[in-house]
mmCIF file with all atom_site columns, C-alpha atoms in Angstrom:
data_model
loop_
_atom_site.group_PDB
_atom_site.id
_atom_site.type_symbol
_atom_site.label_atom_id
_atom_site.label_alt_id
_atom_site.label_comp_id
_atom_site.label_asym_id
_atom_site.label_entity_id
_atom_site.label_seq_id
_atom_site.pdbx_PDB_ins_code
_atom_site.Cartn_x
_atom_site.Cartn_y
_atom_site.Cartn_z
_atom_site.occupancy
_atom_site.B_iso_or_equiv
_atom_site.pdbx_formal_charge
_atom_site.auth_seq_id
_atom_site.auth_comp_id
_atom_site.auth_asym_id
_atom_site.auth_atom_id
_atom_site.pdbx_PDB_model_num
ATOM 1   C CA . MET V 1 1   ? 248.057 226.240 88.328  1.00 44.00 ? 197 MET V CA 1
ATOM 2   C CA . ILE V 1 2   ? 247.307 223.175 89.863  1.00 44.00 ? 198 ILE V CA 1
ATOM 3   C CA . VAL V 1 3   ? 250.744 220.978 90.324  1.00 48.00 ? 199 VAL V CA 1
ATOM 4   C CA . ARG V 1 4   ? 248.937 217.145 90.033  1.00 49.00 ? 200 ARG V CA 1
ATOM 5   C CA . SER V 1 5   ? 251.760 214.353 91.558  1.00 49.00 ? 201 SER V CA 1
ATOM 6   C CA . SER V 1 6   ? 252.247 211.044 90.816  1.00 53.00 ? 202 SER V CA 1
ATOM 7   C CA . VAL V 1 7   ? 251.426 209.177 94.393  1.00 46.00 ? 203 VAL V CA 1
ATOM 8   C CA . PRO V 1 8   ? 252.744 205.220 93.662  1.00 61.00 ? 204 PRO V CA 1
ATOM 9   C CA . THR V 1 9   ? 252.534 204.206 97.423  1.00 85.00 ? 205 THR V CA 1
ATOM 10  C CA . SER V 1 10  ? 249.834 204.503 100.100 1.00 87.00 ? 206 SER V CA 1
ATOM 11  C CA . ARG V 1 11  ? 252.299 206.193 102.357 1.00 87.00 ? 207 ARG V CA 1
ATOM 12  C CA . GLY V 1 12  ? 252.615 209.119 99.426  1.00 88.00 ? 208 GLY V CA 1
ATOM 13  C CA . ARG V 1 13  ? 248.941 208.837 99.181  1.00 90.00 ? 209 ARG V CA 1
ATOM 14  C CA . ARG V 1 14  ? 248.444 208.886 103.131 1.00 93.00 ? 210 ARG V CA 1
ATOM 15  C CA . THR V 1 15  ? 251.017 211.650 103.422 1.00 94.00 ? 211 THR V CA 1
ATOM 16  C CA . ARG V 1 16  ? 249.414 213.956 100.835 1.00 94.00 ? 212 ARG V CA 1
ATOM 17  C CA . ALA V 1 17  ? 246.457 213.775 102.241 1.00 94.00 ? 213 ALA V CA 1
ATOM 18  C CA . ALA V 1 18  ? 247.453 214.863 105.547 1.00 96.00 ? 214 ALA V CA 1
ATOM 19  C CA . LEU V 1 19  ? 248.549 218.008 103.807 1.00 96.00 ? 215 LEU V CA 1
ATOM 20  C CA . LEU V 1 20  ? 245.096 218.512 101.872 1.00 96.00 ? 216 LEU V CA 1
ATOM 21  C CA . GLN V 1 21  ? 243.541 218.360 105.445 1.00 95.00 ? 217 GLN V CA 1
ATOM 22  C CA . ALA V 1 22  ? 246.150 220.465 106.881 1.00 96.00 ? 218 ALA V CA 1
ATOM 23  C CA . GLY V 1 23  ? 245.509 223.178 104.735 1.00 96.00 ? 219 GLY V CA 1
ATOM 24  C CA . ARG V 1 24  ? 241.981 223.138 104.296 1.00 94.00 ? 220 ARG V CA 1
ATOM 25  C CA . GLU V 1 25  ? 241.726 223.329 108.282 1.00 94.00 ? 221 GLU V CA 1
ATOM 26  C CA . ALA V 1 26  ? 244.598 226.358 108.196 1.00 95.00 ? 222 ALA V CA 1
ATOM 27  C CA . PHE V 1 27  ? 242.607 228.019 105.357 1.00 94.00 ? 223 PHE V CA 1
ATOM 28  C CA . GLU V 1 28  ? 238.858 227.768 107.292 1.00 91.00 ? 224 GLU V CA 1
ATOM 29  C CA . GLU V 1 29  ? 240.781 229.130 110.490 1.00 92.00 ? 225 GLU V CA 1
ATOM 30  C CA . HIS V 1 30  ? 242.890 231.958 109.277 1.00 91.00 ? 226 HIS V CA 1
ATOM 31  C CA . GLY V 1 31  ? 242.010 232.631 105.984 1.00 89.00 ? 227 GLY V CA 1
ATOM 32  C CA . TYR V 1 32  ? 243.711 232.401 102.990 1.00 87.00 ? 228 TYR V CA 1
ATOM 33  C CA . ASP V 1 33  ? 245.828 235.087 103.051 1.00 87.00 ? 229 ASP V CA 1
ATOM 34  C CA . ALA V 1 34  ? 247.144 234.729 106.740 1.00 92.00 ? 230 ALA V CA 1
ATOM 35  C CA . VAL V 1 35  ? 248.680 230.767 106.266 1.00 94.00 ? 231 VAL V CA 1
ATOM 36  C CA . ARG V 1 36  ? 251.544 229.949 105.552 1.00 95.00 ? 232 ARG V CA 1
ATOM 37  C CA . ILE V 1 37  ? 253.402 226.807 104.016 1.00 96.00 ? 233 ILE V CA 1
ATOM 38  C CA . ASP V 1 38  ? 255.038 226.520 107.471 1.00 94.00 ? 234 ASP V CA 1
ATOM 39  C CA . ASP V 1 39  ? 251.475 226.542 109.050 1.00 94.00 ? 235 ASP V CA 1
ATOM 40  C CA . VAL V 1 40  ? 250.370 223.743 107.091 1.00 96.00 ? 236 VAL V CA 1
ATOM 41  C CA . CYS V 1 41  ? 253.517 221.690 107.198 1.00 96.00 ? 237 CYS V CA 1
ATOM 42  C CA . GLY V 1 42  ? 253.407 222.233 111.330 1.00 96.00 ? 238 GLY V CA 1
ATOM 43  C CA . ARG V 1 43  ? 249.617 220.247 110.943 1.00 95.00 ? 239 ARG V CA 1
ATOM 44  C CA . ALA V 1 44  ? 250.800 217.820 108.987 1.00 95.00 ? 240 ALA V CA 1
ATOM 45  C CA . GLN V 1 45  ? 254.050 217.515 110.871 1.00 95.00 ? 241 GLN V CA 1
ATOM 46  C CA . VAL V 1 46  ? 255.767 217.256 107.583 1.00 94.00 ? 242 VAL V CA 1
ATOM 47  C CA . SER V 1 47  ? 259.303 219.009 106.031 1.00 94.00 ? 243 SER V CA 1
ATOM 48  C CA . HIS V 1 48  ? 259.207 221.847 103.333 1.00 91.00 ? 244 HIS V CA 1
ATOM 49  C CA . GLY V 1 49  ? 260.827 219.733 100.741 1.00 93.00 ? 245 GLY V CA 1
ATOM 50  C CA . THR V 1 50  ? 258.118 216.433 101.630 1.00 94.00 ? 246 THR V CA 1
ATOM 51  C CA . PHE V 1 51  ? 255.223 219.566 100.956 1.00 96.00 ? 247 PHE V CA 1
ATOM 52  C CA . TYR V 1 52  ? 256.765 220.565 97.499  1.00 95.00 ? 248 TYR V CA 1
ATOM 53  C CA . THR V 1 53  ? 256.704 217.028 96.365  1.00 94.00 ? 249 THR V CA 1
ATOM 54  C CA . TYR V 1 54  ? 253.225 217.260 96.311  1.00 94.00 ? 250 TYR V CA 1
ATOM 55  C CA . PHE V 1 55  ? 252.531 221.426 96.119  1.00 95.00 ? 251 PHE V CA 1
ATOM 56  C CA . GLY V 1 56  ? 254.024 223.816 93.843  1.00 93.00 ? 252 GLY V CA 1
ATOM 57  C CA . SER V 1 57  ? 252.904 226.629 96.043  1.00 93.00 ? 253 SER V CA 1
ATOM 58  C CA . LYS V 1 58  ? 250.472 227.620 98.969  1.00 93.00 ? 254 LYS V CA 1
ATOM 59  C CA . GLU V 1 59  ? 248.036 228.860 95.475  1.00 89.00 ? 255 GLU V CA 1
ATOM 60  C CA . ALA V 1 60  ? 248.354 225.110 94.277  1.00 92.00 ? 256 ALA V CA 1
ATOM 61  C CA . LEU V 1 61  ? 247.174 223.335 97.890  1.00 95.00 ? 257 LEU V CA 1
ATOM 62  C CA . PHE V 1 62  ? 244.429 225.895 98.178  1.00 92.00 ? 258 PHE V CA 1
ATOM 63  C CA . GLY V 1 63  ? 243.378 225.401 94.728  1.00 86.00 ? 259 GLY V CA 1
ATOM 64  C CA . GLU V 1 64  ? 242.789 221.572 95.476  1.00 90.00 ? 260 GLU V CA 1
ATOM 65  C CA . VAL V 1 65  ? 241.458 222.015 98.742  1.00 92.00 ? 261 VAL V CA 1
ATOM 66  C CA . ALA V 1 66  ? 239.032 224.241 97.044  1.00 85.00 ? 262 ALA V CA 1
ATOM 67  C CA . ALA V 1 67  ? 238.242 221.669 94.259  1.00 82.00 ? 263 ALA V CA 1
ATOM 68  C CA . ALA V 1 68  ? 238.127 218.780 96.956  1.00 86.00 ? 264 ALA V CA 1
ATOM 69  C CA . VAL V 1 69  ? 235.164 221.020 99.133  1.00 83.00 ? 265 VAL V CA 1
ATOM 70  C CA . VAL V 1 70  ? 233.357 221.842 95.979  1.00 77.00 ? 266 VAL V CA 1
ATOM 71  C CA . GLY V 1 71  ? 233.284 218.323 94.912  1.00 79.00 ? 267 GLY V CA 1
ATOM 72  C CA . GLU V 1 72  ? 232.175 217.146 98.806  1.00 84.00 ? 268 GLU V CA 1
ATOM 73  C CA . MET V 1 73  ? 229.541 219.979 98.084  1.00 82.00 ? 269 MET V CA 1
ATOM 74  C CA . PHE V 1 74  ? 227.887 218.473 95.534  1.00 80.00 ? 270 PHE V CA 1
ATOM 75  C CA . ALA V 1 75  ? 228.076 214.621 96.101  1.00 83.00 ? 271 ALA V CA 1
ATOM 76  C CA . ALA V 1 76  ? 225.963 215.908 99.268  1.00 84.00 ? 272 ALA V CA 1
ATOM 77  C CA . SER V 1 77  ? 223.786 217.588 97.510  1.00 80.00 ? 273 SER V CA 1
ATOM 78  C CA . VAL V 1 78  ? 222.719 214.595 95.130  1.00 82.00 ? 274 VAL V CA 1
ATOM 79  C CA . VAL V 1 79  ? 219.095 213.475 95.463  1.00 83.00 ? 275 VAL V CA 1
ATOM 80  C CA . GLY V 1 80  ? 219.623 209.407 95.158  1.00 74.00 ? 276 GLY V CA 1
ATOM 81  C CA . ALA V 1 81  ? 217.296 206.807 94.211  1.00 68.00 ? 277 ALA V CA 1
ATOM 82  C CA . ALA V 1 82  ? 215.377 207.011 97.207  1.00 64.00 ? 278 ALA V CA 1
ATOM 83  C CA . ALA V 1 83  ? 214.094 210.426 97.194  1.00 67.00 ? 279 ALA V CA 1
ATOM 84  C CA . PRO V 1 84  ? 210.590 210.181 95.470  1.00 73.00 ? 280 PRO V CA 1
ATOM 85  C CA . ASP V 1 85  ? 210.046 209.980 91.691  1.00 81.00 ? 281 ASP V CA 1
ATOM 86  C CA . ASP V 1 86  ? 208.122 213.227 91.578  1.00 90.00 ? 282 ASP V CA 1
ATOM 87  C CA . PRO V 1 87  ? 209.986 216.116 90.774  1.00 92.00 ? 283 PRO V CA 1
ATOM 88  C CA . TYR V 1 88  ? 208.582 219.036 93.176  1.00 93.00 ? 284 TYR V CA 1
ATOM 89  C CA . ALA V 1 89  ? 209.579 216.816 95.949  1.00 92.00 ? 285 ALA V CA 1
ATOM 90  C CA . ARG V 1 90  ? 213.581 216.064 94.141  1.00 90.00 ? 286 ARG V CA 1
ATOM 91  C CA . ILE V 1 91  ? 213.851 219.779 93.786  1.00 92.00 ? 287 ILE V CA 1
ATOM 92  C CA . GLU V 1 92  ? 212.560 220.242 97.272  1.00 93.00 ? 288 GLU V CA 1
ATOM 93  C CA . ALA V 1 93  ? 215.136 217.484 98.556  1.00 91.00 ? 289 ALA V CA 1
ATOM 94  C CA . ALA V 1 94  ? 217.669 219.049 96.417  1.00 90.00 ? 290 ALA V CA 1
ATOM 95  C CA . ASN V 1 95  ? 217.342 222.161 97.894  1.00 93.00 ? 291 ASN V CA 1
ATOM 96  C CA . ARG V 1 96  ? 217.762 221.533 101.319 1.00 93.00 ? 292 ARG V CA 1
ATOM 97  C CA . LEU V 1 97  ? 221.046 219.020 100.828 1.00 91.00 ? 293 LEU V CA 1
ATOM 98  C CA . TYR V 1 98  ? 222.353 222.195 99.350  1.00 90.00 ? 294 TYR V CA 1
ATOM 99  C CA . LEU V 1 99  ? 221.797 224.569 101.817 1.00 92.00 ? 295 LEU V CA 1
ATOM 100 C CA . ARG V 1 100 ? 223.253 221.660 104.499 1.00 91.00 ? 296 ARG V CA 1
ATOM 101 C CA . ALA V 1 101 ? 226.445 221.247 102.250 1.00 88.00 ? 297 ALA V CA 1
ATOM 102 C CA . TRP V 1 102 ? 226.912 224.897 101.878 1.00 87.00 ? 298 TRP V CA 1
ATOM 103 C CA . ALA V 1 103 ? 226.307 224.935 105.783 1.00 87.00 ? 299 ALA V CA 1
ATOM 104 C CA . ALA V 1 104 ? 229.233 222.739 106.583 1.00 86.00 ? 300 ALA V CA 1
ATOM 105 C CA . ASN V 1 105 ? 231.084 224.645 103.361 1.00 86.00 ? 301 ASN V CA 1
ATOM 106 C CA . SER V 1 106 ? 230.729 228.194 103.106 1.00 84.00 ? 302 SER V CA 1
ATOM 107 C CA . ARG V 1 107 ? 233.572 229.862 104.090 1.00 86.00 ? 303 ARG V CA 1
ATOM 108 C CA . LEU V 1 108 ? 235.398 228.191 102.065 1.00 88.00 ? 304 LEU V CA 1
ATOM 109 C CA . VAL V 1 109 ? 234.114 228.729 98.868  1.00 83.00 ? 305 VAL V CA 1
ATOM 110 C CA . ARG V 1 110 ? 233.420 232.751 100.145 1.00 85.00 ? 306 ARG V CA 1
ATOM 111 C CA . MET V 1 111 ? 237.382 232.138 100.297 1.00 87.00 ? 307 MET V CA 1
ATOM 112 C CA . VAL V 1 112 ? 237.581 231.278 96.151  1.00 83.00 ? 308 VAL V CA 1
ATOM 113 C CA . GLU V 1 113 ? 235.218 234.124 95.256  1.00 84.00 ? 309 GLU V CA 1
ATOM 114 C CA . GLN V 1 114 ? 237.434 236.537 97.412  1.00 85.00 ? 310 GLN V CA 1
ATOM 115 C CA . ALA V 1 115 ? 240.651 235.449 95.897  1.00 82.00 ? 311 ALA V CA 1
ATOM 116 C CA . ALA V 1 116 ? 238.368 235.474 92.516  1.00 84.00 ? 312 ALA V CA 1
ATOM 117 C CA . THR V 1 117 ? 238.587 238.887 92.640  1.00 85.00 ? 313 THR V CA 1
ATOM 118 C CA . SER V 1 118 ? 242.123 239.688 92.250  1.00 81.00 ? 314 SER V CA 1
ATOM 119 C CA . GLU V 1 119 ? 243.671 236.378 90.612  1.00 81.00 ? 315 GLU V CA 1
ATOM 120 C CA . GLU V 1 120 ? 241.982 235.281 87.635  1.00 83.00 ? 316 GLU V CA 1
ATOM 121 C CA . ARG V 1 121 ? 243.071 231.925 87.964  1.00 77.00 ? 317 ARG V CA 1
ATOM 122 C CA . PHE V 1 122 ? 240.240 231.739 90.869  1.00 77.00 ? 318 PHE V CA 1
ATOM 123 C CA . GLY V 1 123 ? 238.352 232.916 88.860  1.00 82.00 ? 319 GLY V CA 1
ATOM 124 C CA . ARG V 1 124 ? 238.922 230.035 86.627  1.00 80.00 ? 320 ARG V CA 1
ATOM 125 C CA . LEU V 1 125 ? 238.679 227.991 88.743  1.00 74.00 ? 321 LEU V CA 1
ATOM 126 C CA . LEU V 1 126 ? 235.630 229.069 90.434  1.00 78.00 ? 322 LEU V CA 1
ATOM 127 C CA . LEU V 1 127 ? 233.642 228.718 87.391  1.00 82.00 ? 323 LEU V CA 1
ATOM 128 C CA . GLU V 1 128 ? 234.722 225.380 86.831  1.00 78.00 ? 324 GLU V CA 1
ATOM 129 C CA . LEU V 1 129 ? 233.360 224.621 90.347  1.00 73.00 ? 325 LEU V CA 1
ATOM 130 C CA . ARG V 1 130 ? 230.004 226.162 89.552  1.00 82.00 ? 326 ARG V CA 1
ATOM 131 C CA . GLU V 1 131 ? 230.012 224.439 86.197  1.00 86.00 ? 327 GLU V CA 1
ATOM 132 C CA . VAL V 1 132 ? 229.411 220.898 87.757  1.00 83.00 ? 328 VAL V CA 1
ATOM 133 C CA . PHE V 1 133 ? 226.022 222.413 89.188  1.00 85.00 ? 329 PHE V CA 1
ATOM 134 C CA . VAL V 1 134 ? 224.825 224.272 86.300  1.00 92.00 ? 330 VAL V CA 1
ATOM 135 C CA . ARG V 1 135 ? 225.510 220.725 85.050  1.00 91.00 ? 331 ARG V CA 1
ATOM 136 C CA . ARG V 1 136 ? 223.567 219.439 86.901  1.00 89.00 ? 332 ARG V CA 1
ATOM 137 C CA . GLY V 1 137 ? 220.978 222.083 86.852  1.00 92.00 ? 333 GLY V CA 1
ATOM 138 C CA . ALA V 1 138 ? 220.312 222.139 83.200  1.00 96.00 ? 334 ALA V CA 1
ATOM 139 C CA . GLU V 1 139 ? 219.625 218.670 82.584  1.00 94.00 ? 335 GLU V CA 1
ATOM 140 C CA . GLY V 1 140 ? 217.094 218.343 85.067  1.00 92.00 ? 336 GLY V CA 1
ATOM 141 C CA . LEU V 1 141 ? 215.296 221.043 83.136  1.00 96.00 ? 337 LEU V CA 1
ATOM 142 C CA . LYS V 1 142 ? 215.874 219.633 79.947  1.00 97.00 ? 338 LYS V CA 1
ATOM 143 C CA . ARG V 1 143 ? 214.133 216.180 81.357  1.00 94.00 ? 339 ARG V CA 1
ATOM 144 C CA . LEU V 1 144 ? 211.249 217.513 82.336  1.00 95.00 ? 340 LEU V CA 1
ATOM 145 C CA . GLN V 1 145 ? 210.674 219.700 79.243  1.00 96.00 ? 341 GLN V CA 1
ATOM 146 C CA . GLU V 1 146 ? 210.969 216.438 77.310  1.00 96.00 ? 342 GLU V CA 1
ATOM 147 C CA . GLN V 1 147 ? 208.250 214.990 79.553  1.00 93.00 ? 343 GLN V CA 1
ATOM 148 C CA . GLY V 1 148 ? 206.162 217.768 79.164  1.00 94.00 ? 344 GLY V CA 1
ATOM 149 C CA . LEU V 1 149 ? 206.519 219.283 82.608  1.00 94.00 ? 345 LEU V CA 1
ATOM 150 C CA . ALA V 1 150 ? 208.539 222.006 82.420  1.00 96.00 ? 346 ALA V CA 1
ATOM 151 C CA . ASP V 1 151 ? 208.268 225.408 80.185  1.00 97.00 ? 347 ASP V CA 1
ATOM 152 C CA . PRO V 1 152 ? 209.791 224.233 76.923  1.00 97.00 ? 348 PRO V CA 1
ATOM 153 C CA . GLU V 1 153 ? 211.119 227.785 75.680  1.00 97.00 ? 349 GLU V CA 1
ATOM 154 C CA . LEU V 1 154 ? 213.389 228.010 78.502  1.00 98.00 ? 350 LEU V CA 1
ATOM 155 C CA . ASP V 1 155 ? 216.958 227.577 77.743  1.00 98.00 ? 351 ASP V CA 1
ATOM 156 C CA . PRO V 1 156 ? 218.136 224.804 80.202  1.00 98.00 ? 352 PRO V CA 1
ATOM 157 C CA . ARG V 1 157 ? 221.540 226.215 80.911  1.00 97.00 ? 353 ARG V CA 1
ATOM 158 C CA . LEU V 1 158 ? 220.380 230.175 81.342  1.00 97.00 ? 354 LEU V CA 1
ATOM 159 C CA . THR V 1 159 ? 218.283 228.600 84.056  1.00 98.00 ? 355 THR V CA 1
ATOM 160 C CA . ALA V 1 160 ? 219.912 226.862 85.395  1.00 96.00 ? 356 ALA V CA 1
ATOM 161 C CA . VAL V 1 161 ? 222.520 229.904 85.788  1.00 95.00 ? 357 VAL V CA 1
ATOM 162 C CA . MET V 1 162 ? 219.989 231.642 87.079  1.00 96.00 ? 358 MET V CA 1
ATOM 163 C CA . LEU V 1 163 ? 217.849 229.935 89.543  1.00 96.00 ? 359 LEU V CA 1
ATOM 164 C CA . GLY V 1 164 ? 221.393 228.242 90.866  1.00 93.00 ? 360 GLY V CA 1
ATOM 165 C CA . GLY V 1 165 ? 222.261 231.678 91.877  1.00 93.00 ? 361 GLY V CA 1
ATOM 166 C CA . MET V 1 166 ? 219.128 232.364 93.407  1.00 95.00 ? 362 MET V CA 1
ATOM 167 C CA . VAL V 1 167 ? 219.790 229.472 95.847  1.00 94.00 ? 363 VAL V CA 1
ATOM 168 C CA . GLU V 1 168 ? 223.153 229.820 96.528  1.00 90.00 ? 364 GLU V CA 1
ATOM 169 C CA . HIS V 1 169 ? 222.676 233.847 97.578  1.00 92.00 ? 365 HIS V CA 1
ATOM 170 C CA . PHE V 1 170 ? 219.722 232.743 99.867  1.00 95.00 ? 366 PHE V CA 1
ATOM 171 C CA . ALA V 1 171 ? 222.672 230.297 101.633 1.00 92.00 ? 367 ALA V CA 1
ATOM 172 C CA . HIS V 1 172 ? 225.079 233.238 101.796 1.00 90.00 ? 368 HIS V CA 1
ATOM 173 C CA . VAL V 1 173 ? 222.555 235.195 103.610 1.00 93.00 ? 369 VAL V CA 1
ATOM 174 C CA . TRP V 1 174 ? 221.230 233.031 105.610 1.00 92.00 ? 370 TRP V CA 1
ATOM 175 C CA . LEU V 1 175 ? 223.695 231.072 106.667 1.00 85.00 ? 371 LEU V CA 1
ATOM 176 C CA . ASP V 1 176 ? 226.541 233.847 106.393 1.00 85.00 ? 372 ASP V CA 1
ATOM 177 C CA . LEU V 1 177 ? 225.071 236.952 107.615 1.00 89.00 ? 373 LEU V CA 1
ATOM 178 C CA . GLY V 1 178 ? 222.482 236.394 109.607 1.00 86.00 ? 374 GLY V CA 1
ATOM 179 C CA . GLU V 1 179 ? 219.204 236.170 108.143 1.00 90.00 ? 375 GLU V CA 1
ATOM 180 C CA . ARG V 1 180 ? 216.409 234.856 110.239 1.00 90.00 ? 376 ARG V CA 1
ATOM 181 C CA . ALA V 1 181 ? 214.763 231.388 108.370 1.00 91.00 ? 377 ALA V CA 1
ATOM 182 C CA . ASP V 1 182 ? 213.623 228.294 110.033 1.00 93.00 ? 378 ASP V CA 1
ATOM 183 C CA . GLU V 1 183 ? 215.366 225.564 107.751 1.00 94.00 ? 379 GLU V CA 1
ATOM 184 C CA . GLN V 1 184 ? 211.724 224.138 106.458 1.00 94.00 ? 380 GLN V CA 1
ATOM 185 C CA . VAL V 1 185 ? 210.261 227.777 105.709 1.00 95.00 ? 381 VAL V CA 1
ATOM 186 C CA . ALA V 1 186 ? 213.675 228.514 103.460 1.00 96.00 ? 382 ALA V CA 1
ATOM 187 C CA . VAL V 1 187 ? 213.516 225.006 101.922 1.00 96.00 ? 383 VAL V CA 1
ATOM 188 C CA . ASP V 1 188 ? 209.783 225.363 101.010 1.00 95.00 ? 384 ASP V CA 1
ATOM 189 C CA . HIS V 1 189 ? 209.763 229.184 99.746  1.00 96.00 ? 385 HIS V CA 1
ATOM 190 C CA . LEU V 1 190 ? 212.801 228.024 97.227  1.00 96.00 ? 386 LEU V CA 1
ATOM 191 C CA . THR V 1 191 ? 211.461 225.266 95.879  1.00 95.00 ? 387 THR V CA 1
ATOM 192 C CA . ARG V 1 192 ? 208.194 227.206 95.344  1.00 96.00 ? 388 ARG V CA 1
ATOM 193 C CA . LEU V 1 193 ? 209.882 229.784 93.469  1.00 96.00 ? 389 LEU V CA 1
ATOM 194 C CA . TRP V 1 194 ? 212.154 227.383 91.538  1.00 96.00 ? 390 TRP V CA 1
ATOM 195 C CA . ALA V 1 195 ? 208.955 224.766 90.879  1.00 97.00 ? 391 ALA V CA 1
ATOM 196 C CA . ARG V 1 196 ? 207.019 227.901 89.241  1.00 96.00 ? 392 ARG V CA 1
ATOM 197 C CA . ALA V 1 197 ? 209.493 230.132 87.788  1.00 97.00 ? 393 ALA V CA 1
ATOM 198 C CA . ILE V 1 198 ? 210.389 226.946 85.434  1.00 97.00 ? 394 ILE V CA 1
ATOM 199 C CA . GLY V 1 199 ? 206.693 226.408 85.008  1.00 97.00 ? 395 GLY V CA 1
ATOM 200 C CA . LEU V 1 200 ? 206.254 222.841 86.795  1.00 92.00 ? 396 LEU V CA 1
ATOM 201 C CA . THR V 1 201 ? 203.112 221.620 85.610  1.00 68.00 ? 397 THR V CA 1
ATOM 202 C CA . VAL V 1 202 ? 200.583 220.731 88.740  1.00 53.00 ? 398 VAL V CA 1
ATOM 203 C CA . THR V 1 203 ? 200.121 216.586 87.492  1.00 48.00 ? 399 THR V CA 1
ATOM 204 C CA . SER V 1 204 ? 204.208 216.855 88.715  1.00 44.00 ? 400 SER V CA 1
ATOM 205 C CA . GLY V 1 205 ? 204.003 217.918 92.392  1.00 45.00 ? 401 GLY V CA 1
ATOM 206 C CA . SER V 1 206 ? 201.288 217.644 94.974  1.00 47.00 ? 402 SER V CA 1
ATOM 207 C CA . ARG V 1 207 ? 202.627 220.602 97.033  1.00 52.00 ? 403 ARG V CA 1
ATOM 208 C CA . GLU V 1 208 ? 201.655 222.391 93.919  1.00 44.00 ? 404 GLU V CA 1
ATOM 209 C CA . GLU V 1 209 ? 198.061 220.995 93.370  1.00 44.00 ? 405 GLU V CA 1
ATOM 210 C CA . GLY V 1 210 ? 197.616 222.351 96.899  1.00 43.00 ? 406 GLY V CA 1
ATOM 211 C CA . ALA V 1 211 ? 199.324 226.146 96.541  1.00 44.00 ? 407 ALA V CA 1
#
């Protein structure tokens, strides 16, 4: 269970942020099991008592670190208003941004997955964290279906889960396990597979016209 303390002062907010950053660095360097609260306190230069003012346990700290990391990944992979209106180009941009966000945060995401195999609360956390990506993908597909640009028979949520899983697994194999591929080639293949899987029409993307 995540303990959410009330932090009424700027000093308190700075202390809490320092603990989160110290925890993140410690987890990334040593892995979840090897990190002790002493390690985090030493990095943040605070006492044990101060730690427990903000977090009830190492597990609580890890949960908030993980949530912050996935929030950063989500924000980093958002295709903004400056991107082209063409749906194919936006899928391509989203795939590229996601791969780069994964590259910056994959170690901690994998720790959450490992923790989820033995502790139910981390499994629930993992599902909650992935939900933001699934919801965004489902909403995007639904809009394309309403515009007549994608297969109307596809279930938006299930499709988002499956195609999102494809991208996530490739990111793991590519970035964590060392599969060799140029970034642009990887993004191009992921985008072609995604677009064809949802039946994105030729008129919605110049890339597909020449494919």
